[in-house]
Short mmCIF file of N, CA and C in Angstrom, two decimals:
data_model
loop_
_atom_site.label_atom_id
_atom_site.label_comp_id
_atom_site.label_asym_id
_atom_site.label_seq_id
_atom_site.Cartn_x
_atom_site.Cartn_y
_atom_site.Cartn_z
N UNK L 1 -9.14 -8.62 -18.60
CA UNK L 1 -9.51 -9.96 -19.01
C UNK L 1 -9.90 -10.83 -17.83
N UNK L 2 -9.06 -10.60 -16.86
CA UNK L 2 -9.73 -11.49 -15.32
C UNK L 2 -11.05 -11.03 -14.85
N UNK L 3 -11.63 -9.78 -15.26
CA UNK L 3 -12.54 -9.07 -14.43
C UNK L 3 -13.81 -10.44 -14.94
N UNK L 4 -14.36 -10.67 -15.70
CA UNK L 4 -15.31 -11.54 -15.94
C UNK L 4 -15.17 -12.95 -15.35
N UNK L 5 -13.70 -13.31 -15.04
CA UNK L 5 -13.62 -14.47 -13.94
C UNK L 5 -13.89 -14.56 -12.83
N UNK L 6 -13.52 -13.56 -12.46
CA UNK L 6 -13.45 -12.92 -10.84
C UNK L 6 -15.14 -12.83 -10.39
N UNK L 7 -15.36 -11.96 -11.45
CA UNK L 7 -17.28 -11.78 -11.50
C UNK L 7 -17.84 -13.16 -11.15
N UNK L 8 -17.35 -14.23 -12.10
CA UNK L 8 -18.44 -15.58 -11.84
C UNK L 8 -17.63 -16.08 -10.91
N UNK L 9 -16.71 -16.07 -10.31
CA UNK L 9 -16.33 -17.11 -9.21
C UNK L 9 -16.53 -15.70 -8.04
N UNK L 10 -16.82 -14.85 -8.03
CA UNK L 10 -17.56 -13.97 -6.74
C UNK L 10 -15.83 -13.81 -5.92
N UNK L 11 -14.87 -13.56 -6.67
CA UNK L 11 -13.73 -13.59 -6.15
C UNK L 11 -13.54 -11.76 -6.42
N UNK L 12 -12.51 -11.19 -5.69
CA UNK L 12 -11.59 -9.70 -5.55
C UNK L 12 -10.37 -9.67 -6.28
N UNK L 13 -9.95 -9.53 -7.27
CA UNK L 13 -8.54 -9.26 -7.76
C UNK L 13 -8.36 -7.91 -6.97
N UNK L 14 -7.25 -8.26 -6.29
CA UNK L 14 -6.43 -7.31 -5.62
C UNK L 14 -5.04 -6.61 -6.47
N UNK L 15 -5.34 -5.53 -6.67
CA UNK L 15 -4.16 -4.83 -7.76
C UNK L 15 -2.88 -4.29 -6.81
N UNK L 16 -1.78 -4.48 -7.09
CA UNK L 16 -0.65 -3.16 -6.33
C UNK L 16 -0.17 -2.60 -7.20
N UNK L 17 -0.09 -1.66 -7.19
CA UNK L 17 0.17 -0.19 -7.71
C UNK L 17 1.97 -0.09 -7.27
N UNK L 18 3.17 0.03 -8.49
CA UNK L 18 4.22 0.28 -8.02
C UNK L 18 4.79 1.66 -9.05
N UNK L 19 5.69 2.02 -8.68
CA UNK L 19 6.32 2.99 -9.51
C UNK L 19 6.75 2.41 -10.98
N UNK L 20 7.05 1.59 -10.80
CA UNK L 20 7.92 0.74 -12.11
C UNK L 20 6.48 -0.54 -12.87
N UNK L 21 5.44 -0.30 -12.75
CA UNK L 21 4.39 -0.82 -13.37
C UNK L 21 3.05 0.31 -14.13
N UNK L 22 2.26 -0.55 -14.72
CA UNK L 22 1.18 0.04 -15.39
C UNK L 22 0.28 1.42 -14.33
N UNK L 23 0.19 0.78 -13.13
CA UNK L 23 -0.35 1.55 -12.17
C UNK L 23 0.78 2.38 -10.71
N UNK L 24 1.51 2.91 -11.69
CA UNK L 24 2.43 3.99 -11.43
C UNK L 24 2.22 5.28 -10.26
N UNK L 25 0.78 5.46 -10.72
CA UNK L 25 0.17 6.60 -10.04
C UNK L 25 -0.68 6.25 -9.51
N UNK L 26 -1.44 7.79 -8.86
CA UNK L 26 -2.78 7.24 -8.19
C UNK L 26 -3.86 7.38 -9.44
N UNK L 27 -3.72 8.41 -10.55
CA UNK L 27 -4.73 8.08 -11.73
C UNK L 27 -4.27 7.15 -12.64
N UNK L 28 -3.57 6.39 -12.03
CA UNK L 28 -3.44 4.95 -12.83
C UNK L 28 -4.26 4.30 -12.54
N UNK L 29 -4.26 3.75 -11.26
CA UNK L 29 -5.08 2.80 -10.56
C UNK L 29 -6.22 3.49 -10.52
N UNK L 30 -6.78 4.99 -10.12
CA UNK L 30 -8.52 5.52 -10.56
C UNK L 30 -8.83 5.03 -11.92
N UNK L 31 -7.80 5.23 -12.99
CA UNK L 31 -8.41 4.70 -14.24
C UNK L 31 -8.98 3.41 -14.13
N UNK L 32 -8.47 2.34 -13.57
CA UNK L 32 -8.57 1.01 -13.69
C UNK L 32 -9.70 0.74 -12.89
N UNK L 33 -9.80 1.36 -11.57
CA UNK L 33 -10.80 1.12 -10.79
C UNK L 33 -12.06 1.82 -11.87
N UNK L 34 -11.70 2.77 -12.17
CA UNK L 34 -13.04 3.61 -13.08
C UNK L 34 -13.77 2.23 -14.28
N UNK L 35 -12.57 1.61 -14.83
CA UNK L 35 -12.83 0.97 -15.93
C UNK L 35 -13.75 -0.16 -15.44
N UNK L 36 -13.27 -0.71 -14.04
CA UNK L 36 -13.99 -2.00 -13.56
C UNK L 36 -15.34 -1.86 -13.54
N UNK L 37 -15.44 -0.60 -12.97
CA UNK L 37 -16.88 0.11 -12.59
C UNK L 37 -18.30 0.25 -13.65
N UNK L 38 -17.04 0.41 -14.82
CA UNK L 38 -18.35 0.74 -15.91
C UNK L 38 -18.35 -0.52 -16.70
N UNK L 39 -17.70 -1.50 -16.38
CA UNK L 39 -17.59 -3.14 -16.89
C UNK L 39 -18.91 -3.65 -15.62
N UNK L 40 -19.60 -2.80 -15.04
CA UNK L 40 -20.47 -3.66 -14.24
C UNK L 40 -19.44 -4.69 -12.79
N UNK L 41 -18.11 -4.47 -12.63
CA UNK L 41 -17.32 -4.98 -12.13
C UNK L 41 -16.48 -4.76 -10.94
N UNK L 42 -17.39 -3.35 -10.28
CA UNK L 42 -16.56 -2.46 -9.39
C UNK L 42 -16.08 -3.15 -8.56
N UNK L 43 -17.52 -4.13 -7.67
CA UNK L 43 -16.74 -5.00 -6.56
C UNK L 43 -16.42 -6.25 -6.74
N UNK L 44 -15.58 -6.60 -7.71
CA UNK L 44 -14.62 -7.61 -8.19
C UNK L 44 -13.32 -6.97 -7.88
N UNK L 45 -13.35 -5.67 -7.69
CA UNK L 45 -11.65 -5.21 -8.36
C UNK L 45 -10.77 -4.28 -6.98
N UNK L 46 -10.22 -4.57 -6.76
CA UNK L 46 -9.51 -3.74 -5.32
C UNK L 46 -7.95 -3.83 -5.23
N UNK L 47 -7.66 -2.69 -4.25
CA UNK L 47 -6.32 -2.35 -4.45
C UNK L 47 -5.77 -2.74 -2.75
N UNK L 48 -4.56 -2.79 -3.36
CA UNK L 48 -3.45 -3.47 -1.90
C UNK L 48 -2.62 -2.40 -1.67
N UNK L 49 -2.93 -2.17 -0.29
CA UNK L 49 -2.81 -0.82 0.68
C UNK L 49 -1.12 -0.85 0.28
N UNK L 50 -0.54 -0.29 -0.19
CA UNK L 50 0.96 -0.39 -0.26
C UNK L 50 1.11 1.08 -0.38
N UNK L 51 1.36 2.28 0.51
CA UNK L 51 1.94 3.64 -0.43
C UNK L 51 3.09 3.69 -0.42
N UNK L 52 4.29 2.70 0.11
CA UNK L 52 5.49 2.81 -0.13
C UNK L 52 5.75 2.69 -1.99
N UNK L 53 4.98 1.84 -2.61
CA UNK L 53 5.62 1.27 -3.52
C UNK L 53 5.45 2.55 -4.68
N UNK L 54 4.64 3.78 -4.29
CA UNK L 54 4.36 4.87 -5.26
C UNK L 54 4.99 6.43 -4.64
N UNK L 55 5.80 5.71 -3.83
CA UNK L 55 6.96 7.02 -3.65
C UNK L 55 8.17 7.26 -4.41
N UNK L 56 8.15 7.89 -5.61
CA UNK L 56 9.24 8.45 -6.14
C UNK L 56 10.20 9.15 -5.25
N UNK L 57 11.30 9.23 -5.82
CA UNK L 57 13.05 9.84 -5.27
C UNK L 57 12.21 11.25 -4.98
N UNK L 58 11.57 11.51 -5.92
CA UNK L 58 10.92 12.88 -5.50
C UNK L 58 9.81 13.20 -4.99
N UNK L 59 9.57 12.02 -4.16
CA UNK L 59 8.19 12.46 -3.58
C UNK L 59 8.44 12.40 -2.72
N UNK L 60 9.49 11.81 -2.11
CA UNK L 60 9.88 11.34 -0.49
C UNK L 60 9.63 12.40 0.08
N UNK L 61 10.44 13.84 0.03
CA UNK L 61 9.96 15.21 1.35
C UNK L 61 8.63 15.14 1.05
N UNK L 62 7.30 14.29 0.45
CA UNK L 62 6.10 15.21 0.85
C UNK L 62 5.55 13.51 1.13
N UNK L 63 5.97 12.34 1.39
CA UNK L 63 5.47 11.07 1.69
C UNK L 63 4.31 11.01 2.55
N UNK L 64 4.62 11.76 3.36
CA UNK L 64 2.69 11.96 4.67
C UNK L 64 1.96 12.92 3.77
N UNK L 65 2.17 13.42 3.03
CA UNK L 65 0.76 13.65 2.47
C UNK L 65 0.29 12.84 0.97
N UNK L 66 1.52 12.66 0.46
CA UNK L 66 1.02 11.49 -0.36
C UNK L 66 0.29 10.41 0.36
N UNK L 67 1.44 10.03 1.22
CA UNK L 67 0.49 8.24 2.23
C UNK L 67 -1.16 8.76 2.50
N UNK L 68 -1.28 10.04 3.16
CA UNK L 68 -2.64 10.83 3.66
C UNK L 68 -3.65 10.41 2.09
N UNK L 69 -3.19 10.82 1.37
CA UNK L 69 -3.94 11.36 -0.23
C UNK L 69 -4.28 9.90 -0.59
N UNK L 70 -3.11 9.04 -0.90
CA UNK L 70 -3.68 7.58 -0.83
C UNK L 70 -4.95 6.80 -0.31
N UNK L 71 -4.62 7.05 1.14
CA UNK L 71 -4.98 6.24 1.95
C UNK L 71 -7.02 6.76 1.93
N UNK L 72 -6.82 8.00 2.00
CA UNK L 72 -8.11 8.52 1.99
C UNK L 72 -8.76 8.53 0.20
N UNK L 73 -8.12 8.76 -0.27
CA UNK L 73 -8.77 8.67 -1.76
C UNK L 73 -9.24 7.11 -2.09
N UNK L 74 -8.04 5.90 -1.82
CA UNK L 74 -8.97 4.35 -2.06
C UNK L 74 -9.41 3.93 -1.03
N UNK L 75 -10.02 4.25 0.08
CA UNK L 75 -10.15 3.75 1.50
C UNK L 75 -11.09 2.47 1.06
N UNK L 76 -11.91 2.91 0.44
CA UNK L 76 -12.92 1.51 0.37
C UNK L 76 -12.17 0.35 -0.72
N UNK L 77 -11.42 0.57 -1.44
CA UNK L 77 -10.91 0.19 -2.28
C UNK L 77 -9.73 -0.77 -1.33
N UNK L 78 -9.49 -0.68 -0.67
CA UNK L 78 -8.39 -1.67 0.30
C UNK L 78 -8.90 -3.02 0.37
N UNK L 79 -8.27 -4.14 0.08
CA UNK L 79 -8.26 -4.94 0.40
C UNK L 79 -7.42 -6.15 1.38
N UNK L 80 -6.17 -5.80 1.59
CA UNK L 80 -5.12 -5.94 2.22
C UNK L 80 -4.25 -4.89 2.41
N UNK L 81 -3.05 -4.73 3.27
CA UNK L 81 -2.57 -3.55 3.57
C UNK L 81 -0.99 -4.69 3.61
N UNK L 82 0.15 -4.03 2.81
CA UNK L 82 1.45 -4.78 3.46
C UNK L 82 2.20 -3.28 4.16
N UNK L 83 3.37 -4.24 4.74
CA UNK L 83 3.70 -3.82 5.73
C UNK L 83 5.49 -3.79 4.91
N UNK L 84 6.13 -2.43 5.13
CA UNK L 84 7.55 -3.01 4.46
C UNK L 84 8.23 -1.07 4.54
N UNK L 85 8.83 -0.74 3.99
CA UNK L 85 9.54 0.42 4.14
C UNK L 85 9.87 0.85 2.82
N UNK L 86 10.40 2.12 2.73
CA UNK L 86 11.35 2.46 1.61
C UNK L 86 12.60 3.25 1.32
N UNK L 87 13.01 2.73 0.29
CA UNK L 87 14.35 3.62 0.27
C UNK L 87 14.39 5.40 1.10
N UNK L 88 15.69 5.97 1.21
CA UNK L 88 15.55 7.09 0.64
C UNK L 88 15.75 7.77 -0.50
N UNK L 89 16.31 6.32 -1.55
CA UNK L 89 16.30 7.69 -2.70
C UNK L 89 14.74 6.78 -3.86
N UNK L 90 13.77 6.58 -3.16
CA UNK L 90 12.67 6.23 -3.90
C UNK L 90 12.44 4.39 -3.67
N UNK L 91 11.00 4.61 -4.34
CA UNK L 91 10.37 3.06 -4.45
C UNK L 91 11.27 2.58 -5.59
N UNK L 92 11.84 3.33 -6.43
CA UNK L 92 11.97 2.78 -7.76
C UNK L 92 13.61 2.23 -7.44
N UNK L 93 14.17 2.35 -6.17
CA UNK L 93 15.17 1.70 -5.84
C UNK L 93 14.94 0.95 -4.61
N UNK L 94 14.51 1.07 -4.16
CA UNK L 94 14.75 -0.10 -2.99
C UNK L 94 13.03 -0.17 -1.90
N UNK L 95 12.61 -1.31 -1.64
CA UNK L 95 11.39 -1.41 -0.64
C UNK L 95 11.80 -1.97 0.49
N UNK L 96 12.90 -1.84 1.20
CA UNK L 96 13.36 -2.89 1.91
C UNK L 96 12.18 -3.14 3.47
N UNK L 97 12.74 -4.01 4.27
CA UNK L 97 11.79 -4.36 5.25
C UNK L 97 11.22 -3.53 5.89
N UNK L 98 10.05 -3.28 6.65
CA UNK L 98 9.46 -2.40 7.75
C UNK L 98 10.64 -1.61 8.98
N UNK L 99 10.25 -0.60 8.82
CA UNK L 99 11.08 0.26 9.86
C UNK L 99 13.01 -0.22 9.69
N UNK L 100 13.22 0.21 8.13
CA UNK L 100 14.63 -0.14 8.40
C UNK L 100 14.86 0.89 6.94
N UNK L 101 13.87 1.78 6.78
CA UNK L 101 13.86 2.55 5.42
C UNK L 101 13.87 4.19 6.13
N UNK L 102 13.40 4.86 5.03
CA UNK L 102 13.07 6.52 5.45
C UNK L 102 11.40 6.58 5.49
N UNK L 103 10.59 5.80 5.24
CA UNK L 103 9.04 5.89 5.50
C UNK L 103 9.00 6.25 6.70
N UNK L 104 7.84 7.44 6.47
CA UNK L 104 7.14 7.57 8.31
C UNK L 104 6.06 7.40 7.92
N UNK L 105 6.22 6.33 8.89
CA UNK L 105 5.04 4.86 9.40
C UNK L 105 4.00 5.78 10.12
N UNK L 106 4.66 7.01 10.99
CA UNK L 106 3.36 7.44 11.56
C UNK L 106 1.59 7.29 11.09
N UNK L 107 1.85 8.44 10.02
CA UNK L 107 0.41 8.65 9.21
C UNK L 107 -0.09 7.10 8.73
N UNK L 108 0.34 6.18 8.41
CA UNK L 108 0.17 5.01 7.62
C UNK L 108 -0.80 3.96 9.03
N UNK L 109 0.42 4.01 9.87
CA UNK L 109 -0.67 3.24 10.96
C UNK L 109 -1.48 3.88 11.69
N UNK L 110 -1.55 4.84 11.77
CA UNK L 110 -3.04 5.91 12.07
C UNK L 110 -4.28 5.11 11.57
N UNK L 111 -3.72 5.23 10.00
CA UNK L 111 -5.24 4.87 9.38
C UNK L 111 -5.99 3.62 9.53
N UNK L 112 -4.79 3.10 9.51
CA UNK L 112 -4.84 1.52 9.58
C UNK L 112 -5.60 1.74 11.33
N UNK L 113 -5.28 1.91 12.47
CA UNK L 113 -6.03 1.84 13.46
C UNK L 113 -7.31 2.67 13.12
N UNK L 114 -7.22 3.51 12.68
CA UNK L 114 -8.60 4.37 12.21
C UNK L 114 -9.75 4.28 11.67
N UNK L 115 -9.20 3.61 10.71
CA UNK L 115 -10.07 3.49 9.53
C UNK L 115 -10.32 2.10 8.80
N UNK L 116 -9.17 1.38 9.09
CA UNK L 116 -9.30 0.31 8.43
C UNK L 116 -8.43 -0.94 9.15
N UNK L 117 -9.28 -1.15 10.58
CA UNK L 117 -8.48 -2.06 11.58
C UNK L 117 -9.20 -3.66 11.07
N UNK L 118 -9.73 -3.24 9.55
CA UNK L 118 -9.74 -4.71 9.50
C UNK L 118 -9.26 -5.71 7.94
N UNK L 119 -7.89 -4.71 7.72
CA UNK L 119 -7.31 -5.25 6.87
C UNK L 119 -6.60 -6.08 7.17
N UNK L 120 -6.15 -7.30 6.72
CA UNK L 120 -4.98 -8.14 7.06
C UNK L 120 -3.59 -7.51 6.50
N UNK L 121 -2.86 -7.31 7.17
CA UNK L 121 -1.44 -6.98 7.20
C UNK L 121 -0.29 -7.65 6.81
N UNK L 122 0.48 -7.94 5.77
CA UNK L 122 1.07 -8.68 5.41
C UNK L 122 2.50 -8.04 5.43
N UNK L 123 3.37 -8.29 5.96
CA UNK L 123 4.90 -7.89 6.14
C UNK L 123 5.75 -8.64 4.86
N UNK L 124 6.67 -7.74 4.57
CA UNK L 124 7.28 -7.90 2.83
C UNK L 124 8.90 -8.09 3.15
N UNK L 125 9.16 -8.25 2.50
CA UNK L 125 10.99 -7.72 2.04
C UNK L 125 11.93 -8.32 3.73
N UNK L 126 11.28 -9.43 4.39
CA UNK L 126 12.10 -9.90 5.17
C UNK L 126 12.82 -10.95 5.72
N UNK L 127 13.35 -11.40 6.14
CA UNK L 127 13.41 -12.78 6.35
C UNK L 127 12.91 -13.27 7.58
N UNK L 128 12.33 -14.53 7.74
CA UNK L 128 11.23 -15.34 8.67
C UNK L 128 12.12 -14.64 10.07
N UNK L 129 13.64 -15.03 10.20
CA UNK L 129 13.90 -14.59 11.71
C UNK L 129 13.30 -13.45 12.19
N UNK L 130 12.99 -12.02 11.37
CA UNK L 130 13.16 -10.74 11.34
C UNK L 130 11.22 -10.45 11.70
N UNK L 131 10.77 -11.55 11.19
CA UNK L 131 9.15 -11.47 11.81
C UNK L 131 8.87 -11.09 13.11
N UNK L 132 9.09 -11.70 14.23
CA UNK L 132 8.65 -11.40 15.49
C UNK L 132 9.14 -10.11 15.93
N UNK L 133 10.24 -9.45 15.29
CA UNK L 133 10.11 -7.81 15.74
C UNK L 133 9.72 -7.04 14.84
N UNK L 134 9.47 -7.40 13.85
CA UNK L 134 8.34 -6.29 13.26
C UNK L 134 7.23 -6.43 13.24
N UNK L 135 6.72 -7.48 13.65
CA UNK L 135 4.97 -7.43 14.04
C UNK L 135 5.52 -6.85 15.52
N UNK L 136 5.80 -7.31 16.52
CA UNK L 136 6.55 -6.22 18.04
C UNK L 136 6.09 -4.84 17.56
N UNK L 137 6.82 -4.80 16.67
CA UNK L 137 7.24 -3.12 16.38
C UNK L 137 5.74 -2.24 16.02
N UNK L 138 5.22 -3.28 15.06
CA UNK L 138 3.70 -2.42 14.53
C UNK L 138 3.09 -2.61 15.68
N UNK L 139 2.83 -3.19 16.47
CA UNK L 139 2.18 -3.55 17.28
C UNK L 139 2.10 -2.30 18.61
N UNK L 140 3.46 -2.44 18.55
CA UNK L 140 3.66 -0.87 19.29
C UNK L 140 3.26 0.01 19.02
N UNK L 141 3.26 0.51 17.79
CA UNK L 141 2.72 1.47 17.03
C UNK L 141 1.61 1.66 16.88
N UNK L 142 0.88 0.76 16.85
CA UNK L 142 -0.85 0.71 17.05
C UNK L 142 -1.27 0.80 18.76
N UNK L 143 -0.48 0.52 19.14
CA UNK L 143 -0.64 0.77 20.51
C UNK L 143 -1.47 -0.09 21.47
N UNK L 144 -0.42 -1.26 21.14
CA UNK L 144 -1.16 -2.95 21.46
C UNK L 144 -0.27 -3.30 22.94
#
């Protein structure tokens, strides 16, 4: 129903994809992106770089190649990228802050320097004190 708003005001609805919502999966969100597409609506509609939030309890041992499979399957489809961690026993319990979860960040900020150094980065699940060392921290990681 937004896609025809978005169209006349030349605006991006940015979707996130979680375990515990409509776009669960990654052929959740292909469906939706598919649907925009044939609404004449493709580039109205984009997704928010998050692969923490589509790691199941049971996906965790294979998370770098899910994050990999993600990241390369919507690459153009990115519109923002957040920044945050996840449980170990799944998204569907806990996202807590950046580098304080079981995510390896490795593969994730690869791409992000790789491929897509021009998403804005938005850090989640923390409190304001806890900012200046986790931008530190990515920062390191990108190799700033």
């Amino acid at each position: 129903e937004l896609l025809p708003a978005a169209k006349e005001a030349g605006a991006v609805l940015a979707l996130e994809g979680y375990v515990k919502n409509t776009l669960q999966n990654f052929n959740h969100a292909q469906g939706v992106l598919d649907r925009a597409a044939a609404a004449g609506a493709a580039g109205h509609i984009g997704l928010i770089l998050d692969p923490y939030n589509y790691l199941w309890k049971h996906l965790m041992p294979v998370q770098a190649r899910m994050t990999e499979t993600f990241c390369q399957t919507f690459e153009p489809k990115f519109v923002i990228a957040h920044l945050k961690d996840v449980s170990p026993h799944g998204a569907e319990t806990d996202t807590p802050e950046a580098f304080t979860g079981a995510f390896d960040h490795a593969p994730y900020i690869r791409f992000l320097k790789e491929h897509r150094p021009d998403l804005p980065v938005i850090a989640e699940h923390l409190p304001h004190d806890h900012v200046p060392d986790v931008i530190g921290r990515f920062r390191g990681m990108l190799g700033e």
